[in-house]
PDB file of C-alpha atoms and ligand atoms in Angstrom:
ATOM      1  CA  MET A   1     229.846 -85.780 208.450  1.00 93.00           C
ATOM      2  CA  ARG A   2     227.119 -84.759 206.091  1.00 96.00           C
ATOM      3  CA  HIS A   3     227.175 -82.220 203.303  1.00 98.00           C
ATOM      4  CA  LEU A   4     223.896 -80.935 201.923  1.00 98.00           C
ATOM      5  CA  ILE A   5     224.042 -79.182 198.548  1.00 98.00           C
ATOM      6  CA  ILE A   6     221.070 -77.175 197.346  1.00 98.00           C
ATOM      7  CA  PHE A   7     221.253 -76.451 193.632  1.00 98.00           C
ATOM      8  CA  ALA A   8     218.903 -74.072 191.826  1.00 98.00           C
ATOM      9  CA  HIS A   9     219.480 -73.725 188.081  1.00 98.00           C
ATOM     10  CA  PRO A  10     217.020 -74.702 185.331  1.00 98.00           C
ATOM     11  CA  ASN A  11     219.824 -76.079 183.163  1.00 98.00           C
ATOM     12  CA  SER A  12     221.035 -78.876 185.375  1.00 96.00           C
ATOM     13  CA  GLN A  13     223.182 -80.424 182.640  1.00 97.00           C
ATOM     14  CA  THR A  14     225.398 -77.872 180.890  1.00 98.00           C
ATOM     15  CA  SER A  15     225.168 -74.570 182.793  1.00 98.00           C
ATOM     16  CA  PHE A  16     228.137 -73.018 184.521  1.00 98.00           C
ATOM     17  CA  ASN A  17     226.211 -73.490 187.767  1.00 98.00           C
ATOM     18  CA  ARG A  18     226.205 -77.221 186.987  1.00 98.00           C
ATOM     19  CA  ALA A  19     230.000 -77.053 186.647  1.00 98.00           C
ATOM     20  CA  ILE A  20     230.113 -75.472 190.120  1.00 98.00           C
ATOM     21  CA  LEU A  21     227.914 -78.266 191.446  1.00 98.00           C
ATOM     22  CA  ASP A  22     230.253 -80.874 189.955  1.00 98.00           C
ATOM     23  CA  ALA A  23     233.270 -79.205 191.554  1.00 98.00           C
ATOM     24  CA  VAL A  24     231.575 -79.178 194.968  1.00 98.00           C
ATOM     25  CA  VAL A  25     230.452 -82.809 194.732  1.00 98.00           C
ATOM     26  CA  GLN A  26     233.835 -83.973 193.505  1.00 98.00           C
ATOM     27  CA  THR A  27     235.633 -82.253 196.378  1.00 98.00           C
ATOM     28  CA  SER A  28     233.259 -83.829 198.867  1.00 98.00           C
ATOM     29  CA  GLN A  29     233.886 -87.244 197.366  1.00 98.00           C
ATOM     30  CA  GLN A  30     237.646 -86.742 197.486  1.00 98.00           C
ATOM     31  CA  LEU A  31     237.356 -86.139 201.236  1.00 97.00           C
ATOM     32  CA  ALA A  32     234.980 -89.106 201.630  1.00 97.00           C
ATOM     33  CA  VAL A  33     232.233 -86.827 202.912  1.00 97.00           C
ATOM     34  CA  GLN A  34     228.745 -87.956 202.038  1.00 93.00           C
ATOM     35  CA  ALA A  35     227.090 -85.343 199.804  1.00 97.00           C
ATOM     36  CA  VAL A  36     223.353 -85.105 199.295  1.00 98.00           C
ATOM     37  CA  VAL A  37     222.305 -82.971 196.317  1.00 98.00           C
ATOM     38  CA  ARG A  38     218.895 -81.336 196.155  1.00 98.00           C
ATOM     39  CA  ASP A  39     218.540 -80.280 192.523  1.00 98.00           C
ATOM     40  CA  LEU A  40     215.372 -78.235 192.932  1.00 98.00           C
ATOM     41  CA  TYR A  41     214.346 -78.015 189.242  1.00 98.00           C
ATOM     42  CA  THR A  42     214.942 -81.708 188.574  1.00 98.00           C
ATOM     43  CA  LEU A  43     212.996 -82.515 191.731  1.00 98.00           C
ATOM     44  CA  ASN A  44     210.284 -80.180 190.486  1.00 98.00           C
ATOM     45  CA  PHE A  45     210.128 -78.809 194.015  1.00 98.00           C
ATOM     46  CA  ASN A  46     206.881 -76.946 194.596  1.00 98.00           C
ATOM     47  CA  PRO A  47     207.958 -73.470 195.750  1.00 98.00           C
ATOM     48  CA  ILE A  48     204.507 -72.181 196.669  1.00 98.00           C
ATOM     49  CA  LEU A  49     203.871 -71.670 200.362  1.00 98.00           C
ATOM     50  CA  SER A  50     200.094 -71.855 200.524  1.00 98.00           C
ATOM     51  CA  TRP A  51     197.944 -70.149 203.126  1.00 98.00           C
ATOM     52  CA  GLU A  52     196.819 -73.585 204.388  1.00 98.00           C
ATOM     53  CA  GLU A  53     200.418 -74.741 204.825  1.00 98.00           C
ATOM     54  CA  LEU A  54     201.440 -71.501 206.514  1.00 97.00           C
ATOM     55  CA  GLN A  55     198.605 -71.801 209.037  1.00 96.00           C
ATOM     56  CA  ALA A  56     199.196 -75.519 209.656  1.00 97.00           C
ATOM     57  CA  VAL A  57     202.875 -74.971 210.457  1.00 94.00           C
ATOM     58  CA  TYR A  58     201.865 -73.083 213.615  1.00 91.00           C
ATOM     59  CA  GLN A  59     200.092 -76.260 214.748  1.00 93.00           C
ATOM     60  CA  ASP A  60     203.200 -78.335 213.978  1.00 92.00           C
ATOM     61  CA  ILE A  61     201.597 -79.828 210.879  1.00 96.00           C
ATOM     62  CA  VAL A  62     204.219 -80.005 208.161  1.00 97.00           C
ATOM     63  CA  PRO A  63     203.870 -81.652 204.712  1.00 97.00           C
ATOM     64  CA  ALA A  64     205.937 -84.813 204.244  1.00 97.00           C
ATOM     65  CA  GLU A  65     208.049 -83.253 201.468  1.00 97.00           C
ATOM     66  CA  VAL A  66     209.012 -80.363 203.747  1.00 98.00           C
ATOM     67  CA  LYS A  67     209.679 -82.723 206.668  1.00 98.00           C
ATOM     68  CA  PHE A  68     212.082 -84.623 204.433  1.00 98.00           C
ATOM     69  CA  GLU A  69     214.036 -81.419 203.711  1.00 98.00           C
ATOM     70  CA  HIS A  70     214.049 -80.678 207.459  1.00 98.00           C
ATOM     71  CA  GLN A  71     215.725 -84.029 208.104  1.00 98.00           C
ATOM     72  CA  LEU A  72     218.385 -83.332 205.497  1.00 98.00           C
ATOM     73  CA  ILE A  73     219.108 -79.896 206.925  1.00 98.00           C
ATOM     74  CA  SER A  74     219.174 -81.191 210.507  1.00 98.00           C
ATOM     75  CA  GLN A  75     221.712 -83.867 209.590  1.00 97.00           C
ATOM     76  CA  ALA A  76     223.954 -81.516 207.596  1.00 98.00           C
ATOM     77  CA  ASP A  77     227.222 -80.141 208.974  1.00 97.00           C
ATOM     78  CA  LEU A  78     227.885 -78.084 205.842  1.00 98.00           C
ATOM     79  CA  ILE A  79     225.148 -76.635 203.667  1.00 98.00           C
ATOM     80  CA  THR A  80     226.155 -75.397 200.214  1.00 98.00           C
ATOM     81  CA  LEU A  81     223.849 -73.226 198.113  1.00 98.00           C
ATOM     82  CA  ILE A  82     224.580 -72.874 194.382  1.00 98.00           C
ATOM     83  CA  TYR A  83     222.514 -70.431 192.319  1.00 98.00           C
ATOM     84  CA  PRO A  84     222.579 -67.648 189.745  1.00 98.00           C
ATOM     85  CA  LEU A  85     221.521 -64.194 190.898  1.00 98.00           C
ATOM     86  CA  TRP A  86     218.150 -63.383 189.353  1.00 98.00           C
ATOM     87  CA  TRP A  87     216.850 -59.844 189.742  1.00 98.00           C
ATOM     88  CA  MET A  88     218.997 -59.293 192.810  1.00 98.00           C
ATOM     89  CA  GLY A  89     217.683 -62.379 194.539  1.00 98.00           C
ATOM     90  CA  PHE A  90     217.361 -66.125 194.597  1.00 98.00           C
ATOM     91  CA  PRO A  91     215.757 -67.859 191.607  1.00 98.00           C
ATOM     92  CA  ALA A  92     212.087 -68.183 192.580  1.00 98.00           C
ATOM     93  CA  ILE A  93     212.315 -71.937 193.088  1.00 98.00           C
ATOM     94  CA  LEU A  94     215.014 -71.470 195.723  1.00 98.00           C
ATOM     95  CA  LYS A  95     213.174 -68.577 197.351  1.00 98.00           C
ATOM     96  CA  GLY A  96     210.091 -70.788 197.555  1.00 98.00           C
ATOM     97  CA  TYR A  97     212.128 -73.694 198.922  1.00 98.00           C
ATOM     98  CA  LEU A  98     213.385 -71.420 201.699  1.00 98.00           C
ATOM     99  CA  ASP A  99     209.887 -69.983 202.303  1.00 98.00           C
ATOM    100  CA  ARG A 100     208.521 -73.484 202.863  1.00 98.00           C
ATOM    101  CA  VAL A 101     211.450 -75.280 204.466  1.00 98.00           C
ATOM    102  CA  LEU A 102     212.779 -72.657 206.885  1.00 98.00           C
ATOM    103  CA  SER A 103     209.530 -72.841 208.754  1.00 97.00           C
ATOM    104  CA  HIS A 104     208.541 -71.698 212.220  1.00 95.00           C
ATOM    105  CA  GLY A 105     209.355 -74.370 214.795  1.00 96.00           C
ATOM    106  CA  PHE A 106     212.101 -75.801 212.628  1.00 97.00           C
ATOM    107  CA  ALA A 107     214.372 -72.933 211.579  1.00 98.00           C
ATOM    108  CA  TYR A 108     213.310 -70.447 214.241  1.00 97.00           C
ATOM    109  CA  LYS A 109     210.914 -70.055 217.117  1.00 95.00           C
ATOM    110  CA  THR A 110     209.485 -67.159 219.055  1.00 92.00           C
ATOM    111  CA  GLU A 111     210.279 -66.740 222.742  1.00 93.00           C
ATOM    112  CA  GLU A 112     208.901 -63.852 224.755  1.00 92.00           C
ATOM    113  CA  GLY A 113     208.284 -61.931 221.567  1.00 90.00           C
ATOM    114  CA  GLN A 114     211.814 -62.529 220.283  1.00 92.00           C
ATOM    115  CA  SER A 115     212.849 -64.767 217.402  1.00 92.00           C
ATOM    116  CA  VAL A 116     215.380 -67.445 218.193  1.00 96.00           C
ATOM    117  CA  GLY A 117     217.277 -69.247 215.406  1.00 97.00           C
ATOM    118  CA  LEU A 118     217.285 -73.028 215.691  1.00 98.00           C
ATOM    119  CA  LEU A 119     219.901 -74.016 213.123  1.00 97.00           C
ATOM    120  CA  GLY A 120     223.023 -73.000 215.035  1.00 96.00           C
ATOM    121  CA  GLY A 121     226.267 -74.947 214.751  1.00 94.00           C
ATOM    122  CA  LYS A 122     226.127 -75.470 211.004  1.00 96.00           C
ATOM    123  CA  LYS A 123     228.537 -74.159 208.435  1.00 96.00           C
ATOM    124  CA  MET A 124     227.292 -72.690 205.182  1.00 98.00           C
ATOM    125  CA  GLN A 125     228.715 -71.596 201.857  1.00 98.00           C
ATOM    126  CA  HIS A 126     226.996 -69.891 198.915  1.00 98.00           C
ATOM    127  CA  PHE A 127     228.338 -69.883 195.370  1.00 98.00           C
ATOM    128  CA  ILE A 128     226.478 -67.200 193.437  1.00 98.00           C
ATOM    129  CA  THR A 129     227.016 -66.412 189.760  1.00 98.00           C
ATOM    130  CA  ILE A 130     226.137 -62.960 188.449  1.00 98.00           C
ATOM    131  CA  GLY A 131     226.022 -61.520 184.953  1.00 98.00           C
ATOM    132  CA  ASN A 132     227.359 -58.187 186.174  1.00 98.00           C
ATOM    133  CA  ASN A 133     230.850 -57.241 187.283  1.00 98.00           C
ATOM    134  CA  VAL A 134     231.678 -57.922 190.950  1.00 98.00           C
ATOM    135  CA  GLU A 135     233.732 -54.732 191.361  1.00 98.00           C
ATOM    136  CA  ILE A 136     230.873 -52.622 190.018  1.00 98.00           C
ATOM    137  CA  TYR A 137     228.512 -54.351 192.444  1.00 98.00           C
ATOM    138  CA  GLN A 138     230.948 -53.644 195.289  1.00 98.00           C
ATOM    139  CA  ASN A 139     231.311 -49.971 194.343  1.00 98.00           C
ATOM    140  CA  MET A 140     227.559 -49.491 194.094  1.00 98.00           C
ATOM    141  CA  GLY A 141     227.003 -51.133 197.473  1.00 98.00           C
ATOM    142  CA  PHE A 142     225.016 -53.949 195.852  1.00 98.00           C
ATOM    143  CA  ALA A 143     227.481 -56.654 196.926  1.00 98.00           C
ATOM    144  CA  GLN A 144     227.056 -55.600 200.567  1.00 98.00           C
ATOM    145  CA  SER A 145     223.271 -55.476 200.150  1.00 98.00           C
ATOM    146  CA  LEU A 146     223.279 -59.010 198.746  1.00 98.00           C
ATOM    147  CA  LYS A 147     225.374 -60.191 201.688  1.00 97.00           C
ATOM    148  CA  ASP A 148     223.044 -58.438 204.128  1.00 97.00           C
ATOM    149  CA  CYS A 149     219.843 -59.804 202.593  1.00 96.00           C
ATOM    150  CA  LEU A 150     220.531 -63.174 200.949  1.00 96.00           C
ATOM    151  CA  VAL A 151     223.266 -64.407 203.235  1.00 95.00           C
ATOM    152  CA  ASP A 152     223.388 -62.880 206.715  1.00 95.00           C
ATOM    153  CA  GLY A 153     219.920 -61.383 207.119  1.00 93.00           C
ATOM    154  CA  LEU A 154     218.220 -64.602 206.261  1.00 95.00           C
ATOM    155  CA  PHE A 155     220.413 -67.361 207.647  1.00 97.00           C
ATOM    156  CA  ASN A 156     221.667 -65.503 210.745  1.00 97.00           C
ATOM    157  CA  TYR A 157     217.998 -65.184 211.659  1.00 96.00           C
ATOM    158  CA  CYS A 158     217.841 -68.978 211.600  1.00 97.00           C
ATOM    159  CA  GLY A 159     220.909 -69.254 213.837  1.00 97.00           C
ATOM    160  CA  ILE A 160     223.554 -70.009 211.199  1.00 97.00           C
ATOM    161  CA  THR A 161     226.442 -67.629 211.729  1.00 94.00           C
ATOM    162  CA  ASP A 162     229.373 -69.377 210.064  1.00 95.00           C
ATOM    163  CA  ILE A 163     228.580 -68.400 206.470  1.00 97.00           C
ATOM    164  CA  GLN A 164     230.845 -67.726 203.523  1.00 96.00           C
ATOM    165  CA  HIS A 165     229.711 -66.549 200.141  1.00 97.00           C
ATOM    166  CA  GLU A 166     231.407 -65.991 196.809  1.00 98.00           C
ATOM    167  CA  LEU A 167     230.112 -63.882 193.929  1.00 98.00           C
ATOM    168  CA  PHE A 168     231.377 -64.969 190.520  1.00 98.00           C
ATOM    169  CA  GLY A 169     230.856 -62.144 188.030  1.00 98.00           C
ATOM    170  CA  ASP A 170     231.037 -61.407 184.305  1.00 98.00           C
ATOM    171  CA  ILE A 171     230.168 -65.045 183.720  1.00 96.00           C
ATOM    172  CA  HIS A 172     229.243 -64.494 180.061  1.00 96.00           C
ATOM    173  CA  LEU A 173     232.163 -62.177 179.284  1.00 97.00           C
ATOM    174  CA  ILE A 174     235.147 -64.027 180.653  1.00 97.00           C
ATOM    175  CA  ASP A 175     237.037 -66.821 178.918  1.00 97.00           C
ATOM    176  CA  ASP A 176     237.259 -70.493 179.792  1.00 96.00           C
ATOM    177  CA  HIS A 177     240.534 -69.958 181.604  1.00 98.00           C
ATOM    178  CA  ALA A 178     238.919 -67.458 184.004  1.00 97.00           C
ATOM    179  CA  ARG A 179     235.924 -69.730 184.487  1.00 98.00           C
ATOM    180  CA  HIS A 180     238.235 -72.614 185.233  1.00 98.00           C
ATOM    181  CA  ALA A 181     239.941 -70.454 187.895  1.00 98.00           C
ATOM    182  CA  MET A 182     236.516 -69.862 189.452  1.00 98.00           C
ATOM    183  CA  LEU A 183     235.853 -73.588 189.577  1.00 98.00           C
ATOM    184  CA  GLN A 184     239.240 -74.052 191.240  1.00 98.00           C
ATOM    185  CA  LYS A 185     238.220 -71.498 193.855  1.00 98.00           C
ATOM    186  CA  VAL A 186     234.961 -73.369 194.443  1.00 98.00           C
ATOM    187  CA  SER A 187     236.910 -76.595 195.041  1.00 98.00           C
ATOM    188  CA  GLU A 188     239.419 -74.865 197.333  1.00 98.00           C
ATOM    189  CA  LYS A 189     236.734 -73.191 199.451  1.00 98.00           C
ATOM    190  CA  THR A 190     234.782 -76.420 199.738  1.00 98.00           C
ATOM    191  CA  ARG A 191     237.911 -78.344 200.675  1.00 98.00           C
ATOM    192  CA  GLU A 192     238.821 -75.747 203.333  1.00 98.00           C
ATOM    193  CA  ASN A 193     235.360 -75.812 204.864  1.00 98.00           C
ATOM    194  CA  LEU A 194     235.028 -79.584 204.880  1.00 98.00           C
ATOM    195  CA  THR A 195     238.552 -80.073 206.209  1.00 97.00           C
ATOM    196  CA  ALA A 196     237.865 -77.651 209.073  1.00 96.00           C
ATOM    197  CA  LEU A 197     234.716 -79.589 209.952  1.00 96.00           C
ATOM    198  CA  LEU A 198     236.497 -82.946 209.749  1.00 96.00           C
ATOM    199  CA  GLU A 199     239.261 -81.687 212.043  1.00 95.00           C
ATOM    200  CA  LYS A 200     236.688 -80.356 214.496  1.00 91.00           C
ATOM    201  CA  LYS A 201     234.891 -83.721 214.546  1.00 86.00           C
ATOM    202  CA  HIS A 202     238.204 -85.495 215.044  1.00 86.00           C
ATOM    203  CA  ASP A 203     239.108 -83.276 218.035  1.00 87.00           C
ATOM    204  CA  ASN A 204     235.735 -83.832 219.744  1.00 78.00           C
TER     205      ASN A 204
HETATM  206  P1  FAD B   1     225.726 -70.191 181.753  1.00 50.03           P
HETATM  207  O1  FAD B   1     225.008 -69.285 180.793  1.00 50.03           O
HETATM  208  O2  FAD B   1     225.258 -71.588 181.867  1.00 50.03           O
HETATM  209  O3  FAD B   1     227.274 -70.256 181.404  1.00 50.03           O
HETATM  210  C1  FAD B   1     228.065 -69.089 181.284  1.00 50.03           C
HETATM  211  C2  FAD B   1     229.254 -69.438 180.400  1.00 50.03           C
HETATM  212  O4  FAD B   1     230.007 -70.480 181.057  1.00 50.03           O
HETATM  213  C3  FAD B   1     228.859 -69.980 179.021  1.00 50.03           C
HETATM  214  O5  FAD B   1     229.710 -69.400 178.077  1.00 50.03           O
HETATM  215  C4  FAD B   1     229.097 -71.477 179.139  1.00 50.03           C
HETATM  216  O6  FAD B   1     229.452 -72.044 177.913  1.00 50.03           O
HETATM  217  C5  FAD B   1     230.276 -71.510 180.108  1.00 50.03           C
HETATM  218  N1  FAD B   1     230.421 -72.798 180.806  1.00 50.03           N
HETATM  219  C6  FAD B   1     229.475 -73.709 181.104  1.00 50.03           C
HETATM  220  N2  FAD B   1     230.011 -74.760 181.708  1.00 50.03           N
HETATM  221  C7  FAD B   1     231.343 -74.522 181.810  1.00 50.03           C
HETATM  222  C8  FAD B   1     232.429 -75.241 182.340  1.00 50.03           C
HETATM  223  N3  FAD B   1     232.274 -76.456 182.864  1.00 50.03           N
HETATM  224  N4  FAD B   1     233.668 -74.680 182.299  1.00 50.03           N
HETATM  225  C9  FAD B   1     233.846 -73.464 181.757  1.00 50.03           C
HETATM  226  N5  FAD B   1     232.830 -72.737 181.221  1.00 50.03           N
HETATM  227  C10 FAD B   1     231.602 -73.262 181.255  1.00 50.03           C
HETATM  228  N6  FAD B   1     222.809 -60.832 186.756  1.00 50.03           N
HETATM  229  C11 FAD B   1     223.131 -59.875 187.665  1.00 50.03           C
HETATM  230  O7  FAD B   1     224.299 -59.539 187.812  1.00 50.03           O
HETATM  231  N7  FAD B   1     222.170 -59.293 188.438  1.00 50.03           N
HETATM  232  C12 FAD B   1     220.851 -59.643 188.349  1.00 50.03           C
HETATM  233  O8  FAD B   1     220.026 -59.112 189.081  1.00 50.03           O
HETATM  234  C13 FAD B   1     220.485 -60.630 187.366  1.00 50.03           C
HETATM  235  N8  FAD B   1     219.198 -60.981 187.208  1.00 50.03           N
HETATM  236  C14 FAD B   1     218.873 -61.951 186.288  1.00 50.03           C
HETATM  237  C15 FAD B   1     217.534 -62.335 186.148  1.00 50.03           C
HETATM  238  C16 FAD B   1     217.192 -63.357 185.274  1.00 50.03           C
HETATM  239  C17 FAD B   1     215.768 -63.804 185.179  1.00 50.03           C
HETATM  240  C18 FAD B   1     218.198 -63.971 184.469  1.00 50.03           C
HETATM  241  C19 FAD B   1     217.847 -65.067 183.493  1.00 50.03           C
HETATM  242  C20 FAD B   1     219.516 -63.586 184.592  1.00 50.03           C
HETATM  243  C21 FAD B   1     219.873 -62.570 185.505  1.00 50.03           C
HETATM  244  N9  FAD B   1     221.216 -62.198 185.684  1.00 50.03           N
HETATM  245  C22 FAD B   1     221.524 -61.225 186.600  1.00 50.03           C
HETATM  246  C23 FAD B   1     222.299 -62.916 185.000  1.00 50.03           C
HETATM  247  C24 FAD B   1     222.565 -64.260 185.668  1.00 50.03           C
HETATM  248  O9  FAD B   1     222.964 -64.098 187.019  1.00 50.03           O
HETATM  249  C25 FAD B   1     223.641 -65.022 184.894  1.00 50.03           C
HETATM  250  O10 FAD B   1     223.115 -65.259 183.596  1.00 50.03           O
HETATM  251  C26 FAD B   1     224.009 -66.341 185.548  1.00 50.03           C
HETATM  252  O11 FAD B   1     224.559 -66.101 186.817  1.00 50.03           O
HETATM  253  C27 FAD B   1     225.027 -67.091 184.725  1.00 50.03           C
HETATM  254  O12 FAD B   1     225.233 -68.378 185.260  1.00 50.03           O
HETATM  255  P2  FAD B   1     224.815 -69.673 184.417  1.00 50.03           P
HETATM  256  O13 FAD B   1     225.184 -70.897 185.163  1.00 50.03           O
HETATM  257  O14 FAD B   1     223.402 -69.549 183.960  1.00 50.03           O
HETATM  258  O15 FAD B   1     225.795 -69.479 183.176  1.00 50.03           O
END
């Protein structure tokens, strides 16, 4: 069982996103599931998909750093994404990571003019913090749009269908007690997802 955690926050030490990361890692450790953390800022991951790289991918030429991420994704049973919402999307470093890593031939292929996702069979969870209020986002239809674009639209295309996501809102307005409850929820969700995968492995 492998758990890949992709973390995208520039403050990798004291941010609330870091607290979410700690909760996810700790839960994995408690269940003795190996967790690999890709802390994109600390890694200084280059998020720029160059024209040369984009062309080369169609000839199966992939840079070593991208190949390494491919291996980690291929081996993962659960993939966790942790990020703040920035201008209704991923922080640029995570967007760029996905641009480069979810490449043609690895994450999807084209067959008779149709795209076919290649990452089926994996489970995924997103923990997304937002400055705004979740209920307001739901009422305005933004929460659904985020689900459609950042979660389903993108990863379903790559064949991942078992995806959960949680929006944690009002992050700057709430008190420590409420933030602690959010961290509890992160641990519970992670435990549920890992336990389900462990049971499935055990049954097979
Ligand atoms: P932090 O600022 O690190 O922490 C929030 C609070 O949690 C702080 O009070 C901190 O002390 C406390 N905290 C830290 N660690 C712990 C812990 N272990 N336990 C308890 N409390 C803790 N928001 C939107 O809604 N929509 C947008 O489109 C949007 N666009 C943005 C674009 C940009 C460029 C930026 C910078 C922000 C944007 N935001 C947006 C807001 C952004 O989503 C939030 O600022 C972010 O999600 C907050 O998460 P954080 O980890 O940075 O919080």
